[in-house]
XYZ file of C-alpha atoms in Angstrom:
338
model
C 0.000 0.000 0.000
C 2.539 2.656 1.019
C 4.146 1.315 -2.136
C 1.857 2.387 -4.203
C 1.122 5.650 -2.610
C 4.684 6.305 -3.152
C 4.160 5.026 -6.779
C 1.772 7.577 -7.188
C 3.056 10.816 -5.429
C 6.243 10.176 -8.090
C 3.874 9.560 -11.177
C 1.905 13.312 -9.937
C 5.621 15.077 -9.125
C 7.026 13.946 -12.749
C 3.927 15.223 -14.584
C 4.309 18.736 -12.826
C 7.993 18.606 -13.454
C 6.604 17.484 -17.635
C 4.191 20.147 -17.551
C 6.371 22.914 -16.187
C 9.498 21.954 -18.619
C 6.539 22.376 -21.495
C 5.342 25.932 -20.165
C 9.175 27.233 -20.200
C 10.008 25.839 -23.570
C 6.421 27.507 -24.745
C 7.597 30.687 -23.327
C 11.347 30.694 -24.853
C 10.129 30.181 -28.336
C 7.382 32.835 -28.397
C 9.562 36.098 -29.225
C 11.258 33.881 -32.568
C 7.469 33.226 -33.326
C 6.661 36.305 -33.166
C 10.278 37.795 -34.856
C 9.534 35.568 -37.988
C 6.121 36.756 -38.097
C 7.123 40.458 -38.196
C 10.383 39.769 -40.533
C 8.065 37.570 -42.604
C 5.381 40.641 -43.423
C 6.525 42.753 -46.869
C 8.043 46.427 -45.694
C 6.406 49.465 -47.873
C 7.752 50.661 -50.877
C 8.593 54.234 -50.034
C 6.019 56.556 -51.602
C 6.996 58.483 -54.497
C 7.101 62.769 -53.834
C 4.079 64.646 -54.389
C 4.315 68.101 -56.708
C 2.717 70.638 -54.409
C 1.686 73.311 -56.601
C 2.993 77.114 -55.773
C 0.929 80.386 -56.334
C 3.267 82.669 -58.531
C 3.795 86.159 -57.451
C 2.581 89.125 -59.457
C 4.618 90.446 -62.105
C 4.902 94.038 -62.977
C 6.504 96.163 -65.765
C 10.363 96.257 -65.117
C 11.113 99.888 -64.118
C 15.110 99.679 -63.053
C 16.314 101.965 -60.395
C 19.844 102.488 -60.133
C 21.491 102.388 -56.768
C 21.456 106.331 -55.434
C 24.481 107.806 -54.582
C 24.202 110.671 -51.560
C 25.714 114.181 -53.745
C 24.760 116.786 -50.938
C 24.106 120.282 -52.185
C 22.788 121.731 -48.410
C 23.098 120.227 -44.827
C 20.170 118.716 -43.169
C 20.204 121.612 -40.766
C 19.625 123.748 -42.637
C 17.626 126.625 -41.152
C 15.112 127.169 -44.391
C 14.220 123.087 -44.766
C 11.810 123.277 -42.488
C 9.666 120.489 -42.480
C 10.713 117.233 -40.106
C 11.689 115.133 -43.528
C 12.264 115.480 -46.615
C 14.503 114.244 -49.266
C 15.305 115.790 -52.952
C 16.451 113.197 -55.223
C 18.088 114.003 -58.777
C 15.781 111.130 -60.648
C 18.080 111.112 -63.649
C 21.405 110.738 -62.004
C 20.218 108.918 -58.896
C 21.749 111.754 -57.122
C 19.919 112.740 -53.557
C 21.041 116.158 -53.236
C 19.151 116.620 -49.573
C 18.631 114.080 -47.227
C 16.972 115.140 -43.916
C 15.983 112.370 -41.798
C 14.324 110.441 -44.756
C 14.862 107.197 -44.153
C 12.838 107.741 -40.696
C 9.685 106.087 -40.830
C 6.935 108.781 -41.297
C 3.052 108.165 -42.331
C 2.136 109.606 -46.072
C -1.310 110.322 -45.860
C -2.716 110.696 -49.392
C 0.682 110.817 -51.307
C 0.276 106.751 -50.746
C -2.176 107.647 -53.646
C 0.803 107.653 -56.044
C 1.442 104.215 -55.541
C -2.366 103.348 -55.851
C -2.819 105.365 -59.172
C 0.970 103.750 -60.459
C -0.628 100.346 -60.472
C -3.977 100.921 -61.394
C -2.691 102.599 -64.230
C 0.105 99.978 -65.244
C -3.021 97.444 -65.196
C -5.055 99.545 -67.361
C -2.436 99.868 -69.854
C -1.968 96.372 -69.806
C -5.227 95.492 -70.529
C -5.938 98.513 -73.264
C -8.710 99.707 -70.817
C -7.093 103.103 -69.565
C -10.419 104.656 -71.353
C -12.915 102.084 -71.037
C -15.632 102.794 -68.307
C -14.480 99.699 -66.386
C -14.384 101.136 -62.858
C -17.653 100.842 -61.208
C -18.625 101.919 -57.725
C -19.788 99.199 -55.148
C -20.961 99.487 -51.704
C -17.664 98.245 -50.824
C -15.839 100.988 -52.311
C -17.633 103.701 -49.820
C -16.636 101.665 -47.217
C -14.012 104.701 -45.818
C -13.428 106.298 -42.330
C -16.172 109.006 -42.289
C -14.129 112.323 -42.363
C -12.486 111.000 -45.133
C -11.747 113.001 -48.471
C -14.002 112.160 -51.205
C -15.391 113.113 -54.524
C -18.840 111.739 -53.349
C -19.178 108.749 -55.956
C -22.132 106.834 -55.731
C -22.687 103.307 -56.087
C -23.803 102.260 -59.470
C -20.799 105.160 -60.799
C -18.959 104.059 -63.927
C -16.242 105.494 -65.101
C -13.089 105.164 -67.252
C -9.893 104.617 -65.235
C -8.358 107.710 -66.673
C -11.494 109.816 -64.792
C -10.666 107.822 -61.710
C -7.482 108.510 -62.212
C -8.104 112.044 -62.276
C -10.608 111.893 -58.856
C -7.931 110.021 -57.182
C -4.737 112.185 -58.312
C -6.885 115.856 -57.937
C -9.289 115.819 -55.717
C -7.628 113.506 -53.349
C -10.667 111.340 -53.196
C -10.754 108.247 -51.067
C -13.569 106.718 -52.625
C -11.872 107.056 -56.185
C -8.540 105.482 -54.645
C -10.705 102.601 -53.701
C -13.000 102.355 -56.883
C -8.995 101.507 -58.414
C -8.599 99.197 -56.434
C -11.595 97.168 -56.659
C -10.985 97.354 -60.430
C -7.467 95.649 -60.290
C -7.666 93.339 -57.347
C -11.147 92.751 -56.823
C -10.839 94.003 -53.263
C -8.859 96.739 -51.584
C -7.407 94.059 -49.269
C -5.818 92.219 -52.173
C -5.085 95.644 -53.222
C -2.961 96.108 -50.714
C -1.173 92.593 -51.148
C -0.348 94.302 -54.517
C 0.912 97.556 -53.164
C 3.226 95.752 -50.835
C 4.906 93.321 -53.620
C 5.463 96.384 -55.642
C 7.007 98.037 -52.974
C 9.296 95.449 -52.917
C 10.184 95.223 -56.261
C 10.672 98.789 -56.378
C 13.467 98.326 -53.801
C 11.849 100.230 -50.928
C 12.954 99.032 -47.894
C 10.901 101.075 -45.204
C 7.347 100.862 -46.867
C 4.058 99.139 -45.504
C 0.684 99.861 -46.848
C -2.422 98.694 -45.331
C -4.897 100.603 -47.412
C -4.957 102.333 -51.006
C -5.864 105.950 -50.115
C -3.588 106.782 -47.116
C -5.865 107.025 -44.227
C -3.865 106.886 -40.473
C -2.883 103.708 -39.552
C -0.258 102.701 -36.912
C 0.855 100.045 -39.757
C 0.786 101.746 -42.818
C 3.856 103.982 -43.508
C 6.755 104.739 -45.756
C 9.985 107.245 -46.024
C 10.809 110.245 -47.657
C 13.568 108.341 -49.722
C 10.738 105.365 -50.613
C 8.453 108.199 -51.527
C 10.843 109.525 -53.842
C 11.412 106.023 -55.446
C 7.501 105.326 -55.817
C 7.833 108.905 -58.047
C 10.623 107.513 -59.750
C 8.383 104.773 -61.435
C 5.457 106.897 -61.071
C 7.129 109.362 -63.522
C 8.308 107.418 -66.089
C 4.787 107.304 -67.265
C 4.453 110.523 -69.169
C 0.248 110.178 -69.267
C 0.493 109.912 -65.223
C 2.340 112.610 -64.653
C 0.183 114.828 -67.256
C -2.685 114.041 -65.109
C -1.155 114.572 -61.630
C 0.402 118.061 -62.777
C -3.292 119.066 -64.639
C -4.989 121.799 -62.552
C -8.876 121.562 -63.461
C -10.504 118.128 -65.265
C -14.267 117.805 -66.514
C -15.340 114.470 -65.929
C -18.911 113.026 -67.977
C -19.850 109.278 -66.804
C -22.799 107.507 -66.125
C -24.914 106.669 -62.751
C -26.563 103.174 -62.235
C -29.685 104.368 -63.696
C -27.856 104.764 -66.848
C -27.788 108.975 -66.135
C -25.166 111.142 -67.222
C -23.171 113.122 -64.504
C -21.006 116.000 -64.964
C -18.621 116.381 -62.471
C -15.244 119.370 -62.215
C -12.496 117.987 -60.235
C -9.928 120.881 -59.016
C -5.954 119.857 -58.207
C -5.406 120.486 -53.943
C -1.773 121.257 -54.753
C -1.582 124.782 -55.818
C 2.478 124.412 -57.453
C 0.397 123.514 -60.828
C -1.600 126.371 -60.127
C -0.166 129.079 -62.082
C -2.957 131.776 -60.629
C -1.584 130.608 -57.649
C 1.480 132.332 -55.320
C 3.037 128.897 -54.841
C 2.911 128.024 -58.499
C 6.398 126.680 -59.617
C 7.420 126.493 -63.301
C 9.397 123.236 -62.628
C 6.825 121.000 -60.870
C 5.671 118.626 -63.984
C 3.457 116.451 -61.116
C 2.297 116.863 -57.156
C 0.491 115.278 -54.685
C -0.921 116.460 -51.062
C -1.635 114.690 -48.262
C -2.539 115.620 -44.582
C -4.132 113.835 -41.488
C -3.315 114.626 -37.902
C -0.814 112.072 -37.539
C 1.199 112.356 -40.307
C 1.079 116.300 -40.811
C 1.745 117.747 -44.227
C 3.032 115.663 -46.920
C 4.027 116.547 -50.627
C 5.154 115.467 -53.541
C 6.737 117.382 -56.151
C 8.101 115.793 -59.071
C 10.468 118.169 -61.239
C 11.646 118.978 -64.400
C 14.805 120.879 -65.352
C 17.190 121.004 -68.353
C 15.766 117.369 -69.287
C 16.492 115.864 -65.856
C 13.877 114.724 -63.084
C 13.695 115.632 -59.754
C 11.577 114.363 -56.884
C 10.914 116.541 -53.703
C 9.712 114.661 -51.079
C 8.238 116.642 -47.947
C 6.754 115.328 -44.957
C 6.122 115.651 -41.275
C 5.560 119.392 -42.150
C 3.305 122.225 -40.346
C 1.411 124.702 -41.264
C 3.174 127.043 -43.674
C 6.196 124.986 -43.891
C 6.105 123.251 -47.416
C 6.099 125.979 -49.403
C 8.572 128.009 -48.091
C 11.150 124.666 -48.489
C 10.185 124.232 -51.837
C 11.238 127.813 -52.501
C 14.880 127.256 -50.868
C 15.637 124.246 -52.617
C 14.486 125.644 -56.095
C 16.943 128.817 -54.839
C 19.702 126.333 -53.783
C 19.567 123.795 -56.145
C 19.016 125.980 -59.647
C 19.645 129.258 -58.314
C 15.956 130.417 -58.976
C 14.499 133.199 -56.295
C 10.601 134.501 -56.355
C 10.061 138.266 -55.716
């Protein structure tokens, strides 16, 4: 009997041991099982590179500018420049005769109109629709700060680009500056894309526009040096500067009821003026600009034994322009007024 029981308890302890021996084996083979079934599975064929498509950049007519050289005919101190900056540029030679603090950022006001009126015009041309009534007023384009400037448009207008040309360039309007935009971008924001990439193009290093008329914003601002640039271009279109340096223009377009309107726009800046006492036989083209934060600016471009000259004024007060027109007409080609 005990025998047996022994028998028995040996027969139980050998199966354990059997069992166990089975469980460890089990448990040393299962990371090769698993090793071959991971080496065994086919690896991915890389993928082949995808051709993401990229959005050109505008292009715009090539206008070089040769690298200025600084040829100073008066100090920046002195007494009779008296607006805060300014900067008078020989165009032809890429001469600047007077530099006073102009490459310090200043706001333009409505002389950011030049810029506006440049490529509304270049887009015109390009399209042979300078004098097509293509420019049509939307509620969008009266959408302006309310003391703006404005030649009171309405929506429905239509008029040829050279007439808006004329509103925006003379009369300073804001609604005009935007009616150009619209018509080359669509909207003034995409306007403004515009303005920016041809600032760069142009070179000008200290420009940022953030709307196509000028209006005060901490954002939008320039120098008197990328002013004088922005006339560069501007006045190597002979048609833009003949309607920037015209006095008094007639304009005849239609309303949205089909209407006619008859509307005389009058130049702000009086150096084309010649009943004026600040009328200057060498301005060929000007544009004004004011608002409370960027004081008086000006724009003079110049003619003078076949050569063009940019005067660039801004950061002036009351009374101020004028006067420093005068001195550097006097130093620059000896001319005095009585």
């Amino acid at each position: 009997m005990k025998r047996n029981r022994r028998h028995r308890r040996k027969t139980y302890i050998m199966r354990r041991l059997t069992v166990g021996l089975a469980l460890i084996g089990l448990l040393a083979i299962i990371p090769a099982l698993i090793g071959f079934k991971q080496d065994s599975e086919p690896k991915a064929e890389p993928s082949a590179p995808v051709a993401v498509p990229v959005k050109s950049g505008p292009t715009f007519p090539e206008i070089p500018i040769k690298e200025w050289t600084h040829q100073p005919i008066a100090a920046a101190d002195t007494p009779d420049l008296l607006v805060g900056s300014m900067a008078f540029v020989n165009l032809t030679d890429g001469q600047i005769l007077v530099d006073k603090n102009a490459s310090e950022r200043v706001f333009p006001a409505s002389t950011t109109k030049l810029m506006t009126a440049l490529l509304a015009y270049e887009t015109a041309v390009d399209k042979d629709e300078l004098d097509k009534d293509v420019v049509v007023v939307k509620q969008s384009t009266l959408d302006i700060p309310w003391d703006s400037h404005i030649v009171h448009l309405a929506v429905g207008d239509r008029l040829t680009v050279r007439q808006a040309l004329y509103a925006t360039l003379l009369e300073s309007g804001n609604d005009a500056a935007n009616s150009l935009a619209e018509y080359v971008s669509g909207s003034t924001s995409e306007f403004v894309d515009l303005m920016n990439a041809r600032s760069k193009v142009l070179g000008l290093t200290g420009t940022q526009f953030r709307n196509a008329h000028g209006y005060s914003d901490p954002e939008h601002f320039t120098t008197a040096l990328d002013m004088a640039k922005i006339t560069y271009a501007f006045g190597t279109y002979p048609e833009l500067v003949d309607i920037a340096g015209t006095y008094e223009y007639e304009a005849k377009f239609v309303d949205q009821a089909g209407d006619l309107k008859r509307r005389w726009w009058y130049h702000l800046g009086s150096a084309i003026n010649e009943r004026s006492i600040h009328y200057s036989k060498l301005v060929t083209a000007t544009k004004t600009g004011y608002t409370d934060e960027s004081g008086y600016t000006m724009v003079f471009l110049m003619e003078r034994d076949g050569k063009q000259y940019a005067l660039v004024t801004m950061q002036a007060k009351s009374g101020q322009t004028f006067p420093t027109m005068r001195t550097v007409e006097q130093i620059a080609f000896g001319i005095t007024y009585e």
